[in-house]
Every structure is written in structure tokens, then in C-alpha cells.
PDB file of C-alpha atoms in Angstrom:
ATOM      1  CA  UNK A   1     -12.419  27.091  91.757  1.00  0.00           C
ATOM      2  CA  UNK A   2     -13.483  25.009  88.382  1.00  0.00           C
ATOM      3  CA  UNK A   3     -11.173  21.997  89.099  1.00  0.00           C
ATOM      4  CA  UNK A   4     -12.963  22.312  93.298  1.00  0.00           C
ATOM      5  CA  UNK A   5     -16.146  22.400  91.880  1.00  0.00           C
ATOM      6  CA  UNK A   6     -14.964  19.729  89.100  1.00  0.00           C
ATOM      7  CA  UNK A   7     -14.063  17.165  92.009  1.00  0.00           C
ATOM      8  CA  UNK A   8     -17.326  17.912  93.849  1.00  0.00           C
ATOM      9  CA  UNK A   9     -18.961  17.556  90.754  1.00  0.00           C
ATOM     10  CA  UNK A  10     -17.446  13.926  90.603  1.00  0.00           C
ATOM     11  CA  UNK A  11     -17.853  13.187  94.138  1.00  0.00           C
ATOM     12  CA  UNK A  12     -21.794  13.094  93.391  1.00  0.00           C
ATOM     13  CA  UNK A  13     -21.526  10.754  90.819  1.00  0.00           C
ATOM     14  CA  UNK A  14     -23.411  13.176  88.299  1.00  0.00           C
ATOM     15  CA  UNK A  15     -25.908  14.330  90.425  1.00  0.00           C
ATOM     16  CA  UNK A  16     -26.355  18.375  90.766  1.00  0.00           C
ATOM     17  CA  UNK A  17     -24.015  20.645  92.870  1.00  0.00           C
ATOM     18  CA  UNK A  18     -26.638  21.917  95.644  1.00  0.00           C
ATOM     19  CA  UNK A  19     -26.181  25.982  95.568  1.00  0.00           C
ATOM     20  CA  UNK A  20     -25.159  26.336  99.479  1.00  0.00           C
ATOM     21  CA  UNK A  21     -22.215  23.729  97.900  1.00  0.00           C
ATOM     22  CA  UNK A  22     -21.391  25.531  95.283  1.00  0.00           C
ATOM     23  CA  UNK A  23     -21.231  28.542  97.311  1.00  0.00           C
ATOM     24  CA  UNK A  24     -19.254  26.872 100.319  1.00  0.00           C
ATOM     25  CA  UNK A  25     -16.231  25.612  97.485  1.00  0.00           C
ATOM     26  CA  UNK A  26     -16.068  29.537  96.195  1.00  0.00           C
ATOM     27  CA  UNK A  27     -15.878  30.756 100.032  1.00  0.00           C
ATOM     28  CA  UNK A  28     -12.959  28.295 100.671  1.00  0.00           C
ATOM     29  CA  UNK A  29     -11.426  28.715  96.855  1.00  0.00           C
ATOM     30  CA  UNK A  30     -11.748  32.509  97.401  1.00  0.00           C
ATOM     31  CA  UNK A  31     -10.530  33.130 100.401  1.00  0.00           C
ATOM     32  CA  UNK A  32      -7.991  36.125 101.117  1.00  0.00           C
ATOM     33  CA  UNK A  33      -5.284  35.258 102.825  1.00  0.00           C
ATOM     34  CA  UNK A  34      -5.926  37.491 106.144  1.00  0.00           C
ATOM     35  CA  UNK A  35      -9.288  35.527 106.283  1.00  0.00           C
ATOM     36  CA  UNK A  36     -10.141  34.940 109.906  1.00  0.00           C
ATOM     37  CA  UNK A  37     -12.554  33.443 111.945  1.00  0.00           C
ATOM     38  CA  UNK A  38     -14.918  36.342 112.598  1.00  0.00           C
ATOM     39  CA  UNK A  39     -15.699  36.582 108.767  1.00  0.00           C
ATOM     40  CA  UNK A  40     -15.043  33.103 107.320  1.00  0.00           C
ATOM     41  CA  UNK A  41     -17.864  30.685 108.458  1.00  0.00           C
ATOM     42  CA  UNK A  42     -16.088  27.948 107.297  1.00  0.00           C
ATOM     43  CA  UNK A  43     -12.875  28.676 109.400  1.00  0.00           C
ATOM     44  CA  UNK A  44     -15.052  29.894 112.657  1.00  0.00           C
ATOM     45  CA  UNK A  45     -17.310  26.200 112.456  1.00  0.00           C
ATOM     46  CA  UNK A  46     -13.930  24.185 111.263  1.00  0.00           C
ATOM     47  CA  UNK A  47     -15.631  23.103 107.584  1.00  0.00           C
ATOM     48  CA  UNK A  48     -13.155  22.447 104.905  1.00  0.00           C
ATOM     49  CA  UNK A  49     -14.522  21.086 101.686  1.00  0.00           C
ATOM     50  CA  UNK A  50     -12.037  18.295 100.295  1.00  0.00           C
ATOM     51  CA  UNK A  51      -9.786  19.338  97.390  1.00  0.00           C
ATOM     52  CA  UNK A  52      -9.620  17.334  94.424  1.00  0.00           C
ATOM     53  CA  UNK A  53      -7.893  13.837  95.464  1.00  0.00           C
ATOM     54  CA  UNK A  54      -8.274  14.802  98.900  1.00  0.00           C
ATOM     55  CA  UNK A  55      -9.599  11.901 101.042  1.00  0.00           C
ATOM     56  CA  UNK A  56      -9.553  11.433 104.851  1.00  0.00           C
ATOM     57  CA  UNK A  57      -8.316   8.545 106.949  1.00  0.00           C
ATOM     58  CA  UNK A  58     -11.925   7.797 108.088  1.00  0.00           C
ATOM     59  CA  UNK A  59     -12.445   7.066 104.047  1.00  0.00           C
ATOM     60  CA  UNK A  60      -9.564   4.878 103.497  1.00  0.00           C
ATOM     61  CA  UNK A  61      -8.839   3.497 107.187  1.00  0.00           C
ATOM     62  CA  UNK A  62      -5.152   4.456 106.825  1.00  0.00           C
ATOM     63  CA  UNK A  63      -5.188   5.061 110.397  1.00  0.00           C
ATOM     64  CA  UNK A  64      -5.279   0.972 111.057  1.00  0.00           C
ATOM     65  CA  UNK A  65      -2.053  -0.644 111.982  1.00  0.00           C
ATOM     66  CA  UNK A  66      -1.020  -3.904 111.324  1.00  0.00           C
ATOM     67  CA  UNK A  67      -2.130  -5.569 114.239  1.00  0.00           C
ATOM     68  CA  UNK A  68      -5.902  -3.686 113.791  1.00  0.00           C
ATOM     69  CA  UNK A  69      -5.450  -5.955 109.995  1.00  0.00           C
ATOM     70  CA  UNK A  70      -4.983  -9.024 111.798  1.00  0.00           C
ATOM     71  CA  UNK A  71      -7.869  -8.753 113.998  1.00  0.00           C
ATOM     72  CA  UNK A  72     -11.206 -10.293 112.495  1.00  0.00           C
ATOM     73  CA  UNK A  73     -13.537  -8.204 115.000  1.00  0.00           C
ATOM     74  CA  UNK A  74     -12.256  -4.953 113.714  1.00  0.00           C
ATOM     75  CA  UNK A  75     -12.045  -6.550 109.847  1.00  0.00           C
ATOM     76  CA  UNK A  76     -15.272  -7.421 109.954  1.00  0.00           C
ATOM     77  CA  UNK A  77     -16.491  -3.870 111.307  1.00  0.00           C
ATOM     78  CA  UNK A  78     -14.270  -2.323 108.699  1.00  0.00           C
ATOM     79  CA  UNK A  79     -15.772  -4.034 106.130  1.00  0.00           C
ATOM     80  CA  UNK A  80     -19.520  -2.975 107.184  1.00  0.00           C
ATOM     81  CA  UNK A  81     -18.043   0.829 107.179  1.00  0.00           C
ATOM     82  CA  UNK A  82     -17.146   0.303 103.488  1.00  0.00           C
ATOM     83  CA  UNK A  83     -20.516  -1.121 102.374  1.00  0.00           C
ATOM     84  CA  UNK A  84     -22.213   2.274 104.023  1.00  0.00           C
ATOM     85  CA  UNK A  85     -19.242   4.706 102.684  1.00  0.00           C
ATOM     86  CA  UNK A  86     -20.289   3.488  99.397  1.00  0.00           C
ATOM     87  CA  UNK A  87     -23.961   4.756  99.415  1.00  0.00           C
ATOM     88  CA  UNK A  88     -22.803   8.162 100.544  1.00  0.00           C
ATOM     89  CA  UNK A  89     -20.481  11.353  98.958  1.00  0.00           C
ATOM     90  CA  UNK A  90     -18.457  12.288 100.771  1.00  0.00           C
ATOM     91  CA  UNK A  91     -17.362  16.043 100.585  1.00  0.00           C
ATOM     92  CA  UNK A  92     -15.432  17.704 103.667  1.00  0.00           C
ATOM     93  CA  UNK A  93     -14.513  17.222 107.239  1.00  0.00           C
ATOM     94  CA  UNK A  94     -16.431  18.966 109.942  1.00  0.00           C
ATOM     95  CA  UNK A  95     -15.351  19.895 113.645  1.00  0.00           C
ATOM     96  CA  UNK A  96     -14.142  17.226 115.643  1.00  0.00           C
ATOM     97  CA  UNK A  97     -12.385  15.248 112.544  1.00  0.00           C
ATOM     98  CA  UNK A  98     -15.400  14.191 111.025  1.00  0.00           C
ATOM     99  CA  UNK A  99     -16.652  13.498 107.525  1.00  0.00           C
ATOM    100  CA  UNK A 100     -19.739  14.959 105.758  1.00  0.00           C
ATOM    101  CA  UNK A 101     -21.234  14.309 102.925  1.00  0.00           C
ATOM    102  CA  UNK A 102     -25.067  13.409 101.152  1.00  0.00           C
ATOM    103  CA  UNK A 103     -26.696  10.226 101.988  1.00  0.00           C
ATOM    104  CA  UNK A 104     -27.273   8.312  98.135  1.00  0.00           C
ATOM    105  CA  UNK A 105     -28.324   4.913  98.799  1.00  0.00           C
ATOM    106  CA  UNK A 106     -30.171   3.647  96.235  1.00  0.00           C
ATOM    107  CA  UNK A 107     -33.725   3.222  97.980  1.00  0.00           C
ATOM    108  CA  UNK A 108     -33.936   7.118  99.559  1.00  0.00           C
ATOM    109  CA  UNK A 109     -36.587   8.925  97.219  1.00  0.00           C
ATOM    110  CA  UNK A 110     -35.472   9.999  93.864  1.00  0.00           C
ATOM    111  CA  UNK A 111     -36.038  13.981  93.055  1.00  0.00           C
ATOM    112  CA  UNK A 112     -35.437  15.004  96.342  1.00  0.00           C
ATOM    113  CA  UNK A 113     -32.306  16.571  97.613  1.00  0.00           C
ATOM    114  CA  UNK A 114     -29.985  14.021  99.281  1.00  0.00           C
ATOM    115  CA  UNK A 115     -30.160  13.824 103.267  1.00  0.00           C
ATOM    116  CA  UNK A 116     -26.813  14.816 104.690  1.00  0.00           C
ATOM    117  CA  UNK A 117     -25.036  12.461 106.557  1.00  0.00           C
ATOM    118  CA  UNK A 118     -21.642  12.305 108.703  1.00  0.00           C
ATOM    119  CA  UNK A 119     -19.281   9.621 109.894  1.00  0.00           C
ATOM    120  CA  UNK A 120     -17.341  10.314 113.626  1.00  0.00           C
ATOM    121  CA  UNK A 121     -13.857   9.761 114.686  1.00  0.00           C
ATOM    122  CA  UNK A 122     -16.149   7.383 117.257  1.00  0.00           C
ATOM    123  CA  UNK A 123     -17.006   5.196 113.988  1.00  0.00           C
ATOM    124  CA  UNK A 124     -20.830   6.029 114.052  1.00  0.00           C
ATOM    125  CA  UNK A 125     -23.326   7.084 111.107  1.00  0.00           C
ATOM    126  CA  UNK A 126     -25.808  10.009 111.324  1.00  0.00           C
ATOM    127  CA  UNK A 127     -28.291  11.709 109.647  1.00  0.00           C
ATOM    128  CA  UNK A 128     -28.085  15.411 110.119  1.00  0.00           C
ATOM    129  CA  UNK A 129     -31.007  17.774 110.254  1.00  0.00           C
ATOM    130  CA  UNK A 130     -31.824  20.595 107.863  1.00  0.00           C
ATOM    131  CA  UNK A 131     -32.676  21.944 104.689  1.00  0.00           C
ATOM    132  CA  UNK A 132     -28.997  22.183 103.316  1.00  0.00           C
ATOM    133  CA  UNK A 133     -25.517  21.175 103.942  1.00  0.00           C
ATOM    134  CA  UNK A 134     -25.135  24.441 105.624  1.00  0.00           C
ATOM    135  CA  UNK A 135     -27.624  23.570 108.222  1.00  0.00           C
ATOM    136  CA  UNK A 136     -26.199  20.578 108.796  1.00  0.00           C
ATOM    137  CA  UNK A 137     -22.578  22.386 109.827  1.00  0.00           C
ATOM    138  CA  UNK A 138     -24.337  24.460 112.084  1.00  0.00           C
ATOM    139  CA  UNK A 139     -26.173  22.309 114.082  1.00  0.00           C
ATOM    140  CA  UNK A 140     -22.897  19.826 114.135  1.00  0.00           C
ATOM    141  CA  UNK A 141     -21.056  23.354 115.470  1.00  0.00           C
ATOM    142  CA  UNK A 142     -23.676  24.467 117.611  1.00  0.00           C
ATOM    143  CA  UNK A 143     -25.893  21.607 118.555  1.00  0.00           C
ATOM    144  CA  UNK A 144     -28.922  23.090 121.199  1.00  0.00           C
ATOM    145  CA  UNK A 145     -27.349  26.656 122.214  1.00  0.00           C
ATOM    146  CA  UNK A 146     -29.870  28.766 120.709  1.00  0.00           C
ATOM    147  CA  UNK A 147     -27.094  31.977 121.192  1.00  0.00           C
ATOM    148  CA  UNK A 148     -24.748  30.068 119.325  1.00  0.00           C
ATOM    149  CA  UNK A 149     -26.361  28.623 116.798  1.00  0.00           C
ATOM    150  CA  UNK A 150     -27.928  31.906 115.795  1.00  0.00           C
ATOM    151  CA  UNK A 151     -24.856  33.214 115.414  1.00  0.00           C
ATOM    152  CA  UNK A 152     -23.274  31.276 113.254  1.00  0.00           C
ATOM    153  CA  UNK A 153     -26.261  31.740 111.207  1.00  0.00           C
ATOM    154  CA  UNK A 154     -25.937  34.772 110.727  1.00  0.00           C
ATOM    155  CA  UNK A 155     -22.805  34.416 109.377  1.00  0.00           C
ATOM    156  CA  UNK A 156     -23.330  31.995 106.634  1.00  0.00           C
ATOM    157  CA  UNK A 157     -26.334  34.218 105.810  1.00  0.00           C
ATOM    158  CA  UNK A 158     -24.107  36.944 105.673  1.00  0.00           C
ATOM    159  CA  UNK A 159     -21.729  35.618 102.719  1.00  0.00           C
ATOM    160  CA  UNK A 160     -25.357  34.979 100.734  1.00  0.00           C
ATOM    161  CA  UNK A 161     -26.133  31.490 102.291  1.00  0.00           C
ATOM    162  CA  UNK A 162     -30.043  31.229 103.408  1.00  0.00           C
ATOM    163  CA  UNK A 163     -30.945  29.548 106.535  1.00  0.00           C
ATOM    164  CA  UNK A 164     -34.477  28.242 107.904  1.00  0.00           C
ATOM    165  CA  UNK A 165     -34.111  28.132 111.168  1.00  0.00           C
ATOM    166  CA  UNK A 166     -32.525  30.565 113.725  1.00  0.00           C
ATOM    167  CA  UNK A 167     -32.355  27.220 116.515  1.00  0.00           C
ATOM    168  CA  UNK A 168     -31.599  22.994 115.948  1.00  0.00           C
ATOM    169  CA  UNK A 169     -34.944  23.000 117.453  1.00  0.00           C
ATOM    170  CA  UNK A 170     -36.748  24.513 114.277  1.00  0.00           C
ATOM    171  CA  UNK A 171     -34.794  22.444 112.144  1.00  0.00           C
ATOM    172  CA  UNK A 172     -36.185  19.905 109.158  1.00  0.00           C
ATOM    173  CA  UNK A 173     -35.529  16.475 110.314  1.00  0.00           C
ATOM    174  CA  UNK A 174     -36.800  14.145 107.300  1.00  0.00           C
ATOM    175  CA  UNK A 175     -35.489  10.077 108.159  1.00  0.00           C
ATOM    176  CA  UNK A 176     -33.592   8.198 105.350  1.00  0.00           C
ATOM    177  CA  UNK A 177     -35.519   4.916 103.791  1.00  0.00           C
ATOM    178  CA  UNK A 178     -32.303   3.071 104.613  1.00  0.00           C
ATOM    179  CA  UNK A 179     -30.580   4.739 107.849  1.00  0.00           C
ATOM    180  CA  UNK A 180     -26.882   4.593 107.313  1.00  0.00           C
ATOM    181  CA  UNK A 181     -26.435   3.641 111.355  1.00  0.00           C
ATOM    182  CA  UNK A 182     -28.743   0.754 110.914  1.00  0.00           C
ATOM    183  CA  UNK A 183     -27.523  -0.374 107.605  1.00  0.00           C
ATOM    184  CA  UNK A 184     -23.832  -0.510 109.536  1.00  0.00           C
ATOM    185  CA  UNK A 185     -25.193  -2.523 112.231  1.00  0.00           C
ATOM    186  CA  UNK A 186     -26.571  -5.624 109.909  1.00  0.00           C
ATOM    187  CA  UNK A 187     -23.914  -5.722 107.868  1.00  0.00           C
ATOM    188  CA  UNK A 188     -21.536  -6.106 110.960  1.00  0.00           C
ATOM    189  CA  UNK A 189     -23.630  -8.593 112.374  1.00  0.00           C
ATOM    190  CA  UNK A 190     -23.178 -10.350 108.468  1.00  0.00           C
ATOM    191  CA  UNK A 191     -19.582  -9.923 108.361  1.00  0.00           C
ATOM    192  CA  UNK A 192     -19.013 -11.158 111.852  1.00  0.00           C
ATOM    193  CA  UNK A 193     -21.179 -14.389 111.227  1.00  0.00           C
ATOM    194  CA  UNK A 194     -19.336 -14.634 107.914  1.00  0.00           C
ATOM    195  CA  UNK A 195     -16.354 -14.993 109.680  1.00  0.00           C
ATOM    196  CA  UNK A 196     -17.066 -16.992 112.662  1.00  0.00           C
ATOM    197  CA  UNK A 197     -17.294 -14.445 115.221  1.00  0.00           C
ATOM    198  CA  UNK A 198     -21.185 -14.649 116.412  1.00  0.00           C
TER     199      UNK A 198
END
């Protein structure tokens, strides 16, 4: 659990562990080995919270093959996925194969917590509404069926997790300063021009 919380700890480049975090890393540190989906919330929304070391081929694009190397179009787009993975910490995968993690650009408001963010197997950039990283999952699980998502709730709020909203509908959405979508979008219209291809 220390070295977990040690490598989250590092992943935010100094910044706080946010308590539904902290709480998520002893859930998946902790968990008995009979654990199933009907008591884990983690397992039942498919969260896992990187180990330490752990990255993810969306993070380091070892998923590209040679012939995706030689090709300037999908260089170039590479290369504006870097300059956003940069501004962001990224701490798990999510259902589906995709990344989460707290938005940190520079520019988004200082003394309030970070927006959570998530990068898709499709290649796109989102904000994700909610209080917490916890609200986040379960609107990425859930989406708009109220049943569902009410649910799930109640099963992070069972293992001591609070949660504001009982539907996505009553969710927080604040907007990032610098949206993370957008910000891709420029700089692959940069890197393409840089190269020749607009």
C-alpha cells in the first residue's frame, strides 16, 4: 500500500493525494483474494489504479508499428498526444481500455482540485464530470441509466466513498481553462503544418 500510494504520490508531481484516491489504492492494495464483483467497485466498473512503473500503451504508444513510425500524418498526431499527456497525471485505466487521470495544465485555477480527465482507445481527450475521481468512474461506467448509475453508487459509498449525485444528470460539470480536446486539435494542426502536411 505505501510504495501504491508512493507512485501516486509521484504521479502528481507533489500535489496532494485526493481522499476518494487514497481510498481507491487501499481498496485495490487490500483486496482479499475471493474479491468479486458484487463487493469490489473497482472490479464491478473495471478501475484499476496503475502500480508503481505501471504505464499503458495509450501513454507510451507501444502499440505503433513500424510502418505507423514512418507515416508523418500519424507522427504528427502522436506528437500533439504527447504535448496534452504532459499536462495531465495519469493514474489508472477505466472500462473500455482507457486512461484516467487529473487534468494539470498550467493555466486551470490554482487551489482547486484538478478536473479529471481521460484519454480513449479512439485517441480523444475528455473532461469528466463530478466532484471526485470516483464520480468520474461512474459516470464513464454508467453514463445516463439512472438504475445503473445509482447502483454503482451505492457501492463506492458503501466501502466509505461519498457521492453527490445519485444520476450523471446531477453531476458537477466545471470546464477546464485549457480543454485538453482543444489543446490536441491546435497542436495537430501545428505539427502537421510543421511538417508539410496542411
Amino acid at each position: 500500500m505505501d510504495q501504491l500510494l508512493a507512485s501516486i504520490a509521484e504521479r502528481l508531481r507533489g500535489r496532494p493525494v485526493p481522499d476518494d484516491l487514497r481510498r481507491l489504492a487501499a481498496i485495490q492494495a487490500e483486496r482479499p483474494a475471493d474479491a468479486g464483483r458484487s463487493r469490489d467497485p473497482l472490479l464491478h466498473t473495471r478501475t484499476v489504479i496503475f502500480e508503481p512503473g505501471e504505464s499503458h500503451a495509450l501513454l507510451d504508444h507501444s502499440y505503433l508499428t513500424d510502418n505507423d513510425r514512418a507515416d508523418p500524418d500519424i507522427m504528427a498526431n502522436i506528437a500533439a498526444i504527447d504535448t496534452v499527456l504532459l499536462h495531465a497525471a495519469w493514474i489508472g485505466t477505466l472500462a473500455d481500455g482507457d486512461v484516467v487521470g487529473y487534468w494539470l495544465h498550467p493555466d486551470e485555477p490554482v487551489g482547486e482540485p484538478p478536473l479529471v480527465v481521460t484519454f480513449s482507445t479512439e485517441g480523444e481527450f475528455d473532461i469528466r464530470p463530478g466532484e471526485s475521481l470516483v464520480e468520474a468512474v461512474i459516470y464513464h461506467y454508467a453514463g445516463y441509466e439512472d438504475d445503473r448509475f445509482a447502483s454503482v453508487a451505492d457501492l463506492y459509498e458503501a466501502h466509505g466513498l461519498p457521492i453527490t449525485a445519485r444520476r450523471a444528470d446531477d453531476l458537477l460539470y466545471r470546464r477546464a481553462v485549457v480543454n485538453p480536446g482543444v489543446l490536441h486539435s491546435k497542436r495537430y494542426e501545428q505539427e502537421c503544418a510543421a511538417r508539410g502536411l496542411s
